[in-house]
Amino acid sequence: PVALDLVTTHGERGLWRELVERYHYLGHKVPFGAHLRYLVRIATPRREVAGCLQFSSPAWKIAARDTWLAWDDEARRQNLQKIVCNSRFLILPWLRIKGLASHVLSRAADRLPDDWEEAYAVRPVLLETFVETGRYLGTCYRAANWIALGETAGRGRQDRARLQAEPVKTCLVRPLAGDFRRHLGAPAA
């Protein structure tokens, strides 16, 4: 059995930060905007922490996502906050449980809309994430019904002058509602 425990206490925040800083290749950074964090726990062979998740505010502009949605600037401006980014995902490196990562992602997709709406009074209808292309294939995301849309341009949030090279990443999305396009002001596919 897998449980996703919303991080709410000082001790849980410290544990989450320590695990991500130590075992996630990007380390811990304070997220931009709204965010929720979870500790992933497994119950067998004994109850223990198995990983960490973080969901945060979405990227302002991502060509692959925006082209796929076919929305205009006004629709994006009005509805962007209905998209939530999975900005950190960690399964502790010593755990080898087949299918755990995709199971956790599926459970998170079921739970997050209620938690996010309770915390921020906005119900998300689409998840997004970015997987570093040269480092990972995104297999667990694809197994959890995420859709690969294409690659990023290799620019970061602060790169207005196009000077900072970032690793190219694959953009993946996971609809949370059947009519997500309508909620986002995007034309029907």
PDB file of N, CA and C in Angstrom, residues 68-165:
ATOM      1  N   TRP A  68       0.124  22.602 -28.435  1.00  0.00           N
ATOM      2  CA  TRP A  68      -0.794  21.474 -28.272  1.00  0.00           C
ATOM      3  C   TRP A  68      -2.179  21.956 -27.848  1.00  0.00           C
ATOM      4  N   LEU A  69      -2.209  22.930 -26.950  1.00  0.00           N
ATOM      5  CA  LEU A  69      -3.495  23.475 -26.506  1.00  0.00           C
ATOM      6  C   LEU A  69      -4.118  24.397 -27.551  1.00  0.00           C
ATOM      7  N   ALA A  70      -3.296  24.965 -28.413  1.00  0.00           N
ATOM      8  CA  ALA A  70      -3.756  25.903 -29.453  1.00  0.00           C
ATOM      9  C   ALA A  70      -4.517  27.068 -28.838  1.00  0.00           C
ATOM     10  N   TRP A  71      -4.045  27.521 -27.668  1.00  0.00           N
ATOM     11  CA  TRP A  71      -4.713  28.661 -27.048  1.00  0.00           C
ATOM     12  C   TRP A  71      -3.960  29.941 -27.359  1.00  0.00           C
ATOM     13  N   ASP A  72      -4.684  31.042 -27.281  1.00  0.00           N
ATOM     14  CA  ASP A  72      -4.056  32.331 -27.549  1.00  0.00           C
ATOM     15  C   ASP A  72      -3.549  32.940 -26.243  1.00  0.00           C
ATOM     16  N   ASP A  73      -2.877  34.086 -26.346  1.00  0.00           N
ATOM     17  CA  ASP A  73      -2.288  34.715 -25.163  1.00  0.00           C
ATOM     18  C   ASP A  73      -3.334  35.055 -24.110  1.00  0.00           C
ATOM     19  N   GLU A  74      -4.502  35.497 -24.531  1.00  0.00           N
ATOM     20  CA  GLU A  74      -5.548  35.867 -23.573  1.00  0.00           C
ATOM     21  C   GLU A  74      -6.070  34.636 -22.824  1.00  0.00           C
ATOM     22  N   ALA A  75      -6.304  33.541 -23.537  1.00  0.00           N
ATOM     23  CA  ALA A  75      -6.760  32.303 -22.875  1.00  0.00           C
ATOM     24  C   ALA A  75      -5.700  31.815 -21.896  1.00  0.00           C
ATOM     25  N   ARG A  76      -4.419  31.888 -22.292  1.00  0.00           N
ATOM     26  CA  ARG A  76      -3.349  31.471 -21.386  1.00  0.00           C
ATOM     27  C   ARG A  76      -3.319  32.365 -20.153  1.00  0.00           C
ATOM     28  N   ARG A  77      -3.426  33.657 -20.348  1.00  0.00           N
ATOM     29  CA  ARG A  77      -3.391  34.610 -19.222  1.00  0.00           C
ATOM     30  C   ARG A  77      -4.544  34.337 -18.239  1.00  0.00           C
ATOM     31  N   GLN A  78      -5.715  34.031 -18.746  1.00  0.00           N
ATOM     32  CA  GLN A  78      -6.884  33.827 -17.896  1.00  0.00           C
ATOM     33  C   GLN A  78      -6.929  32.456 -17.233  1.00  0.00           C
ATOM     34  N   ASN A  79      -6.304  31.457 -17.840  1.00  0.00           N
ATOM     35  CA  ASN A  79      -6.518  30.081 -17.377  1.00  0.00           C
ATOM     36  C   ASN A  79      -5.263  29.313 -16.989  1.00  0.00           C
ATOM     37  N   LEU A  80      -4.110  29.958 -17.059  1.00  0.00           N
ATOM     38  CA  LEU A  80      -2.857  29.258 -16.786  1.00  0.00           C
ATOM     39  C   LEU A  80      -2.835  28.623 -15.397  1.00  0.00           C
ATOM     40  N   GLN A  81      -3.461  29.253 -14.420  1.00  0.00           N
ATOM     41  CA  GLN A  81      -3.400  28.727 -13.053  1.00  0.00           C
ATOM     42  C   GLN A  81      -4.221  27.445 -12.861  1.00  0.00           C
ATOM     43  N   LYS A  82      -4.897  26.987 -13.910  1.00  0.00           N
ATOM     44  CA  LYS A  82      -5.580  25.696 -13.859  1.00  0.00           C
ATOM     45  C   LYS A  82      -4.643  24.565 -14.276  1.00  0.00           C
ATOM     46  N   ILE A  83      -3.383  24.929 -14.558  1.00  0.00           N
ATOM     47  CA  ILE A  83      -2.341  23.954 -14.849  1.00  0.00           C
ATOM     48  C   ILE A  83      -1.391  23.939 -13.652  1.00  0.00           C
ATOM     49  N   VAL A  84      -0.968  22.758 -13.240  1.00  0.00           N
ATOM     50  CA  VAL A  84      -0.047  22.609 -12.120  1.00  0.00           C
ATOM     51  C   VAL A  84       1.142  21.782 -12.599  1.00  0.00           C
ATOM     52  N   CYS A  85       2.331  22.203 -12.192  1.00  0.00           N
ATOM     53  CA  CYS A  85       3.572  21.548 -12.612  1.00  0.00           C
ATOM     54  C   CYS A  85       4.068  20.576 -11.544  1.00  0.00           C
ATOM     55  N   ASN A  86       4.370  19.361 -11.953  1.00  0.00           N
ATOM     56  CA  ASN A  86       5.063  18.416 -11.071  1.00  0.00           C
ATOM     57  C   ASN A  86       6.545  18.769 -11.147  1.00  0.00           C
ATOM     58  N   SER A  87       6.997  19.596 -10.204  1.00  0.00           N
ATOM     59  CA  SER A  87       8.346  20.158 -10.272  1.00  0.00           C
ATOM     60  C   SER A  87       9.412  19.332  -9.553  1.00  0.00           C
ATOM     61  N   ARG A  88       9.028  18.392  -8.733  1.00  0.00           N
ATOM     62  CA  ARG A  88       9.980  17.456  -8.134  1.00  0.00           C
ATOM     63  C   ARG A  88       9.285  16.112  -7.961  1.00  0.00           C
ATOM     64  N   PHE A  89      10.012  15.049  -8.293  1.00  0.00           N
ATOM     65  CA  PHE A  89       9.536  13.685  -8.069  1.00  0.00           C
ATOM     66  C   PHE A  89      10.749  12.838  -7.740  1.00  0.00           C
ATOM     67  N   LEU A  90      10.694  12.210  -6.594  1.00  0.00           N
ATOM     68  CA  LEU A  90      11.815  11.416  -6.111  1.00  0.00           C
ATOM     69  C   LEU A  90      11.296  10.122  -5.508  1.00  0.00           C
ATOM     70  N   ILE A  91      11.820   9.019  -6.005  1.00  0.00           N
ATOM     71  CA  ILE A  91      11.698   7.734  -5.320  1.00  0.00           C
ATOM     72  C   ILE A  91      13.085   7.468  -4.758  1.00  0.00           C
ATOM     73  N   LEU A  92      13.166   7.171  -3.481  1.00  0.00           N
ATOM     74  CA  LEU A  92      14.474   7.003  -2.846  1.00  0.00           C
ATOM     75  C   LEU A  92      15.283   5.936  -3.570  1.00  0.00           C
ATOM     76  N   PRO A  93      16.568   6.199  -3.806  1.00  0.00           N
ATOM     77  CA  PRO A  93      17.363   5.374  -4.725  1.00  0.00           C
ATOM     78  C   PRO A  93      17.578   3.927  -4.299  1.00  0.00           C
ATOM     79  N   TRP A  94      17.424   3.597  -3.041  1.00  0.00           N
ATOM     80  CA  TRP A  94      17.660   2.215  -2.616  1.00  0.00           C
ATOM     81  C   TRP A  94      16.407   1.348  -2.750  1.00  0.00           C
ATOM     82  N   LEU A  95      15.277   1.945  -3.107  1.00  0.00           N
ATOM     83  CA  LEU A  95      14.048   1.171  -3.274  1.00  0.00           C
ATOM     84  C   LEU A  95      13.948   0.650  -4.698  1.00  0.00           C
ATOM     85  N   ARG A  96      13.654  -0.593  -4.837  1.00  0.00           N
ATOM     86  CA  ARG A  96      13.471  -1.225  -6.142  1.00  0.00           C
ATOM     87  C   ARG A  96      12.127  -1.964  -6.116  1.00  0.00           C
ATOM     88  N   ILE A  97      11.068  -1.231  -6.380  1.00  0.00           N
ATOM     89  CA  ILE A  97       9.724  -1.813  -6.375  1.00  0.00           C
ATOM     90  C   ILE A  97       9.117  -1.557  -7.743  1.00  0.00           C
ATOM     91  N   LYS A  98       8.905  -2.604  -8.496  1.00  0.00           N
ATOM     92  CA  LYS A  98       8.408  -2.500  -9.864  1.00  0.00           C
ATOM     93  C   LYS A  98       7.065  -1.765  -9.894  1.00  0.00           C
ATOM     94  N   GLY A  99       6.989  -0.747 -10.748  1.00  0.00           N
ATOM     95  CA  GLY A  99       5.746  -0.012 -10.941  1.00  0.00           C
ATOM     96  C   GLY A  99       5.448   1.035  -9.879  1.00  0.00           C
ATOM     97  N   LEU A 100       6.313   1.188  -8.873  1.00  0.00           N
ATOM     98  CA  LEU A 100       6.033   2.142  -7.789  1.00  0.00           C
ATOM     99  C   LEU A 100       5.922   3.574  -8.310  1.00  0.00           C
ATOM    100  N   ALA A 101       6.854   4.003  -9.132  1.00  0.00           N
ATOM    101  CA  ALA A 101       6.858   5.400  -9.590  1.00  0.00           C
ATOM    102  C   ALA A 101       5.596   5.740 -10.366  1.00  0.00           C
ATOM    103  N   SER A 102       5.193   4.893 -11.307  1.00  0.00           N
ATOM    104  CA  SER A 102       3.983   5.189 -12.083  1.00  0.00           C
ATOM    105  C   SER A 102       2.738   5.101 -11.212  1.00  0.00           C
ATOM    106  N   HIS A 103       2.732   4.198 -10.242  1.00  0.00           N
ATOM    107  CA  HIS A 103       1.600   4.105  -9.312  1.00  0.00           C
ATOM    108  C   HIS A 103       1.473   5.382  -8.484  1.00  0.00           C
ATOM    109  N   VAL A 104       2.601   5.891  -7.993  1.00  0.00           N
ATOM    110  CA  VAL A 104       2.597   7.136  -7.212  1.00  0.00           C
ATOM    111  C   VAL A 104       2.077   8.287  -8.067  1.00  0.00           C
ATOM    112  N   LEU A 105       2.532   8.378  -9.307  1.00  0.00           N
ATOM    113  CA  LEU A 105       2.068   9.458 -10.191  1.00  0.00           C
ATOM    114  C   LEU A 105       0.564   9.362 -10.453  1.00  0.00           C
ATOM    115  N   SER A 106       0.052   8.159 -10.620  1.00  0.00           N
ATOM    116  CA  SER A 106      -1.389   7.978 -10.820  1.00  0.00           C
ATOM    117  C   SER A 106      -2.177   8.374  -9.575  1.00  0.00           C
ATOM    118  N   ARG A 107      -1.694   7.961  -8.406  1.00  0.00           N
ATOM    119  CA  ARG A 107      -2.355   8.332  -7.148  1.00  0.00           C
ATOM    120  C   ARG A 107      -2.338   9.850  -6.963  1.00  0.00           C
ATOM    121  N   ALA A 108      -1.203  10.476  -7.295  1.00  0.00           N
ATOM    122  CA  ALA A 108      -1.088  11.926  -7.147  1.00  0.00           C
ATOM    123  C   ALA A 108      -2.060  12.649  -8.078  1.00  0.00           C
ATOM    124  N   ALA A 109      -2.226  12.155  -9.291  1.00  0.00           N
ATOM    125  CA  ALA A 109      -3.158  12.781 -10.235  1.00  0.00           C
ATOM    126  C   ALA A 109      -4.596  12.698  -9.722  1.00  0.00           C
ATOM    127  N   ASP A 110      -4.918  11.638  -8.995  1.00  0.00           N
ATOM    128  CA  ASP A 110      -6.255  11.502  -8.414  1.00  0.00           C
ATOM    129  C   ASP A 110      -6.456  12.428  -7.218  1.00  0.00           C
ATOM    130  N   ARG A 111      -5.427  12.588  -6.414  1.00  0.00           N
ATOM    131  CA  ARG A 111      -5.556  13.338  -5.156  1.00  0.00           C
ATOM    132  C   ARG A 111      -5.334  14.841  -5.301  1.00  0.00           C
ATOM    133  N   LEU A 112      -4.382  15.237  -6.136  1.00  0.00           N
ATOM    134  CA  LEU A 112      -3.962  16.633  -6.199  1.00  0.00           C
ATOM    135  C   LEU A 112      -5.089  17.629  -6.473  1.00  0.00           C
ATOM    136  N   PRO A 113      -6.020  17.375  -7.388  1.00  0.00           N
ATOM    137  CA  PRO A 113      -7.035  18.408  -7.654  1.00  0.00           C
ATOM    138  C   PRO A 113      -7.794  18.868  -6.402  1.00  0.00           C
ATOM    139  N   ASP A 114      -8.172  17.947  -5.535  1.00  0.00           N
ATOM    140  CA  ASP A 114      -8.876  18.323  -4.305  1.00  0.00           C
ATOM    141  C   ASP A 114      -7.974  19.116  -3.362  1.00  0.00           C
ATOM    142  N   ASP A 115      -6.741  18.656  -3.185  1.00  0.00           N
ATOM    143  CA  ASP A 115      -5.815  19.346  -2.275  1.00  0.00           C
ATOM    144  C   ASP A 115      -5.478  20.745  -2.788  1.00  0.00           C
ATOM    145  N   TRP A 116      -5.244  20.864  -4.097  1.00  0.00           N
ATOM    146  CA  TRP A 116      -4.891  22.162  -4.682  1.00  0.00           C
ATOM    147  C   TRP A 116      -6.070  23.136  -4.577  1.00  0.00           C
ATOM    148  N   GLU A 117      -7.266  22.639  -4.871  1.00  0.00           N
ATOM    149  CA  GLU A 117      -8.451  23.497  -4.783  1.00  0.00           C
ATOM    150  C   GLU A 117      -8.681  23.958  -3.349  1.00  0.00           C
ATOM    151  N   GLU A 118      -8.475  23.077  -2.387  1.00  0.00           N
ATOM    152  CA  GLU A 118      -8.628  23.461  -0.989  1.00  0.00           C
ATOM    153  C   GLU A 118      -7.591  24.511  -0.589  1.00  0.00           C
ATOM    154  N   ALA A 119      -6.376  24.375  -1.065  1.00  0.00           N
ATOM    155  CA  ALA A 119      -5.301  25.300  -0.687  1.00  0.00           C
ATOM    156  C   ALA A 119      -5.371  26.626  -1.437  1.00  0.00           C
ATOM    157  N   TYR A 120      -5.770  26.598  -2.731  1.00  0.00           N
ATOM    158  CA  TYR A 120      -5.649  27.799  -3.574  1.00  0.00           C
ATOM    159  C   TYR A 120      -6.937  28.233  -4.251  1.00  0.00           C
ATOM    160  N   ALA A 121      -8.042  27.555  -3.987  1.00  0.00           N
ATOM    161  CA  ALA A 121      -9.360  27.912  -4.534  1.00  0.00           C
ATOM    162  C   ALA A 121      -9.383  27.903  -6.067  1.00  0.00           C
ATOM    163  N   VAL A 122      -8.552  27.070  -6.675  1.00  0.00           N
ATOM    164  CA  VAL A 122      -8.546  26.860  -8.125  1.00  0.00           C
ATOM    165  C   VAL A 122      -8.431  25.359  -8.345  1.00  0.00           C
ATOM    166  N   ARG A 123      -9.308  24.818  -9.174  1.00  0.00           N
ATOM    167  CA  ARG A 123      -9.251  23.374  -9.447  1.00  0.00           C
ATOM    168  C   ARG A 123      -8.423  23.141 -10.708  1.00  0.00           C
ATOM    169  N   PRO A 124      -7.286  22.458 -10.578  1.00  0.00           N
ATOM    170  CA  PRO A 124      -6.466  22.192 -11.763  1.00  0.00           C
ATOM    171  C   PRO A 124      -7.121  21.168 -12.683  1.00  0.00           C
ATOM    172  N   VAL A 125      -6.902  21.345 -13.987  1.00  0.00           N
ATOM    173  CA  VAL A 125      -7.453  20.425 -14.972  1.00  0.00           C
ATOM    174  C   VAL A 125      -6.367  19.779 -15.831  1.00  0.00           C
ATOM    175  N   LEU A 126      -5.099  20.212 -15.628  1.00  0.00           N
ATOM    176  CA  LEU A 126      -3.997  19.659 -16.400  1.00  0.00           C
ATOM    177  C   LEU A 126      -2.719  19.707 -15.568  1.00  0.00           C
ATOM    178  N   LEU A 127      -1.957  18.617 -15.587  1.00  0.00           N
ATOM    179  CA  LEU A 127      -0.632  18.586 -14.967  1.00  0.00           C
ATOM    180  C   LEU A 127       0.413  18.678 -16.070  1.00  0.00           C
ATOM    181  N   GLU A 128       1.553  19.276 -15.744  1.00  0.00           N
ATOM    182  CA  GLU A 128       2.682  19.292 -16.662  1.00  0.00           C
ATOM    183  C   GLU A 128       3.941  18.927 -15.892  1.00  0.00           C
ATOM    184  N   THR A 129       4.930  18.441 -16.595  1.00  0.00           N
ATOM    185  CA  THR A 129       6.242  18.197 -16.009  1.00  0.00           C
ATOM    186  C   THR A 129       7.271  18.262 -17.110  1.00  0.00           C
ATOM    187  N   PHE A 130       8.528  18.309 -16.695  1.00  0.00           N
ATOM    188  CA  PHE A 130       9.640  18.407 -17.636  1.00  0.00           C
ATOM    189  C   PHE A 130      10.703  17.402 -17.228  1.00  0.00           C
ATOM    190  N   VAL A 131      11.049  16.519 -18.160  1.00  0.00           N
ATOM    191  CA  VAL A 131      12.013  15.457 -17.897  1.00  0.00           C
ATOM    192  C   VAL A 131      13.262  15.744 -18.716  1.00  0.00           C
ATOM    193  N   GLU A 132      14.398  15.837 -18.032  1.00  0.00           N
ATOM    194  CA  GLU A 132      15.653  16.138 -18.716  1.00  0.00           C
ATOM    195  C   GLU A 132      15.982  15.023 -19.703  1.00  0.00           C
ATOM    196  N   THR A 133      15.986  15.374 -20.971  1.00  0.00           N
ATOM    197  CA  THR A 133      16.072  14.412 -22.065  1.00  0.00           C
ATOM    198  C   THR A 133      17.315  13.539 -22.016  1.00  0.00           C
ATOM    199  N   GLY A 134      18.459  14.100 -21.731  1.00  0.00           N
ATOM    200  CA  GLY A 134      19.682  13.314 -21.712  1.00  0.00           C
ATOM    201  C   GLY A 134      19.851  12.453 -20.483  1.00  0.00           C
ATOM    202  N   ARG A 135      19.006  12.650 -19.490  1.00  0.00           N
ATOM    203  CA  ARG A 135      19.158  11.954 -18.208  1.00  0.00           C
ATOM    204  C   ARG A 135      18.100  10.865 -17.997  1.00  0.00           C
ATOM    205  N   TYR A 136      16.854  11.139 -18.423  1.00  0.00           N
ATOM    206  CA  TYR A 136      15.747  10.208 -18.178  1.00  0.00           C
ATOM    207  C   TYR A 136      14.880  10.068 -19.427  1.00  0.00           C
ATOM    208  N   LEU A 137      14.150   8.976 -19.512  1.00  0.00           N
ATOM    209  CA  LEU A 137      13.243   8.740 -20.627  1.00  0.00           C
ATOM    210  C   LEU A 137      11.801   9.132 -20.302  1.00  0.00           C
ATOM    211  N   GLY A 138      11.483   9.286 -19.023  1.00  0.00           N
ATOM    212  CA  GLY A 138      10.106   9.602 -18.633  1.00  0.00           C
ATOM    213  C   GLY A 138       9.193   8.396 -18.667  1.00  0.00           C
ATOM    214  N   THR A 139       9.761   7.211 -18.554  1.00  0.00           N
ATOM    215  CA  THR A 139       8.987   5.973 -18.658  1.00  0.00           C
ATOM    216  C   THR A 139       7.878   5.896 -17.613  1.00  0.00           C
ATOM    217  N   CYS A 140       8.161   6.279 -16.376  1.00  0.00           N
ATOM    218  CA  CYS A 140       7.137   6.181 -15.329  1.00  0.00           C
ATOM    219  C   CYS A 140       5.984   7.144 -15.612  1.00  0.00           C
ATOM    220  N   TYR A 141       6.269   8.304 -16.196  1.00  0.00           N
ATOM    221  CA  TYR A 141       5.198   9.241 -16.552  1.00  0.00           C
ATOM    222  C   TYR A 141       4.327   8.654 -17.657  1.00  0.00           C
ATOM    223  N   ARG A 142       4.961   8.126 -18.677  1.00  0.00           N
ATOM    224  CA  ARG A 142       4.200   7.541 -19.786  1.00  0.00           C
ATOM    225  C   ARG A 142       3.341   6.371 -19.305  1.00  0.00           C
ATOM    226  N   ALA A 143       3.875   5.582 -18.370  1.00  0.00           N
ATOM    227  CA  ALA A 143       3.118   4.451 -17.822  1.00  0.00           C
ATOM    228  C   ALA A 143       1.935   4.924 -16.981  1.00  0.00           C
ATOM    229  N   ALA A 144       1.985   6.164 -16.506  1.00  0.00           N
ATOM    230  CA  ALA A 144       0.892   6.733 -15.706  1.00  0.00           C
ATOM    231  C   ALA A 144      -0.015   7.627 -16.559  1.00  0.00           C
ATOM    232  N   ASN A 145       0.015   7.423 -17.868  1.00  0.00           N
ATOM    233  CA  ASN A 145      -0.873   8.109 -18.819  1.00  0.00           C
ATOM    234  C   ASN A 145      -0.544   9.580 -19.054  1.00  0.00           C
ATOM    235  N   TRP A 146       0.712   9.956 -18.889  1.00  0.00           N
ATOM    236  CA  TRP A 146       1.142  11.294 -19.265  1.00  0.00           C
ATOM    237  C   TRP A 146       1.454  11.261 -20.765  1.00  0.00           C
ATOM    238  N   ILE A 147       1.280  12.402 -21.411  1.00  0.00           N
ATOM    239  CA  ILE A 147       1.454  12.520 -22.855  1.00  0.00           C
ATOM    240  C   ILE A 147       2.685  13.380 -23.132  1.00  0.00           C
ATOM    241  N   ALA A 148       3.625  12.846 -23.908  1.00  0.00           N
ATOM    242  CA  ALA A 148       4.809  13.613 -24.291  1.00  0.00           C
ATOM    243  C   ALA A 148       4.432  14.555 -25.431  1.00  0.00           C
ATOM    244  N   LEU A 149       4.739  15.845 -25.256  1.00  0.00           N
ATOM    245  CA  LEU A 149       4.357  16.846 -26.248  1.00  0.00           C
ATOM    246  C   LEU A 149       5.509  17.324 -27.117  1.00  0.00           C
ATOM    247  N   GLY A 150       6.724  17.200 -26.631  1.00  0.00           N
ATOM    248  CA  GLY A 150       7.870  17.697 -27.379  1.00  0.00           C
ATOM    249  C   GLY A 150       8.918  18.213 -26.423  1.00  0.00           C
ATOM    250  N   GLU A 151       9.940  18.835 -26.971  1.00  0.00           N
ATOM    251  CA  GLU A 151      11.056  19.289 -26.154  1.00  0.00           C
ATOM    252  C   GLU A 151      11.032  20.797 -25.939  1.00  0.00           C
ATOM    253  N   THR A 152      11.648  21.206 -24.832  1.00  0.00           N
ATOM    254  CA  THR A 152      11.791  22.632 -24.540  1.00  0.00           C
ATOM    255  C   THR A 152      12.942  23.194 -25.372  1.00  0.00           C
ATOM    256  N   ALA A 153      13.055  24.502 -25.360  1.00  0.00           N
ATOM    257  CA  ALA A 153      14.100  25.180 -26.121  1.00  0.00           C
ATOM    258  C   ALA A 153      15.422  25.243 -25.369  1.00  0.00           C
ATOM    259  N   GLY A 154      15.450  24.794 -24.132  1.00  0.00           N
ATOM    260  CA  GLY A 154      16.688  24.850 -23.355  1.00  0.00           C
ATOM    261  C   GLY A 154      16.939  26.214 -22.755  1.00  0.00           C
ATOM    262  N   ARG A 155      15.855  26.911 -22.396  1.00  0.00           N
ATOM    263  CA  ARG A 155      15.961  28.218 -21.758  1.00  0.00           C
ATOM    264  C   ARG A 155      15.261  28.149 -20.415  1.00  0.00           C
ATOM    265  N   GLY A 156      15.763  28.884 -19.449  1.00  0.00           N
ATOM    266  CA  GLY A 156      15.174  28.906 -18.116  1.00  0.00           C
ATOM    267  C   GLY A 156      14.221  30.068 -17.928  1.00  0.00           C
ATOM    268  N   ARG A 157      13.561  30.091 -16.778  1.00  0.00           N
ATOM    269  CA  ARG A 157      12.600  31.128 -16.431  1.00  0.00           C
ATOM    270  C   ARG A 157      13.203  32.531 -16.466  1.00  0.00           C
ATOM    271  N   GLN A 158      14.458  32.656 -16.073  1.00  0.00           N
ATOM    272  CA  GLN A 158      15.110  33.968 -15.972  1.00  0.00           C
ATOM    273  C   GLN A 158      15.864  34.354 -17.246  1.00  0.00           C
ATOM    274  N   ASP A 159      15.760  33.574 -18.304  1.00  0.00           N
ATOM    275  CA  ASP A 159      16.570  33.795 -19.501  1.00  0.00           C
ATOM    276  C   ASP A 159      15.868  34.679 -20.519  1.00  0.00           C
ATOM    277  N   ARG A 160      15.691  35.928 -20.195  1.00  0.00           N
ATOM    278  CA  ARG A 160      15.028  36.858 -21.113  1.00  0.00           C
ATOM    279  C   ARG A 160      15.945  37.262 -22.272  1.00  0.00           C
ATOM    280  N   ALA A 161      17.249  37.271 -22.044  1.00  0.00           N
ATOM    281  CA  ALA A 161      18.202  37.681 -23.078  1.00  0.00           C
ATOM    282  C   ALA A 161      18.707  36.503 -23.908  1.00  0.00           C
ATOM    283  N   ARG A 162      18.200  35.299 -23.635  1.00  0.00           N
ATOM    284  CA  ARG A 162      18.587  34.084 -24.371  1.00  0.00           C
ATOM    285  C   ARG A 162      20.076  33.776 -24.238  1.00  0.00           C
ATOM    286  N   LEU A 163      20.598  34.019 -23.050  1.00  0.00           N
ATOM    287  CA  LEU A 163      22.020  33.799 -22.816  1.00  0.00           C
ATOM    288  C   LEU A 163      22.311  32.547 -22.004  1.00  0.00           C
ATOM    289  N   GLN A 164      21.365  32.116 -21.183  1.00  0.00           N
ATOM    290  CA  GLN A 164      21.597  30.983 -20.285  1.00  0.00           C
ATOM    291  C   GLN A 164      21.121  29.694 -20.935  1.00  0.00           C
ATOM    292  N   ALA A 165      22.018  28.773 -21.124  1.00  0.00           N
ATOM    293  CA  ALA A 165      21.634  27.479 -21.678  1.00  0.00           C
ATOM    294  C   ALA A 165      21.190  26.564 -20.544  1.00  0.00           C
TER     295      ALA A 165
END
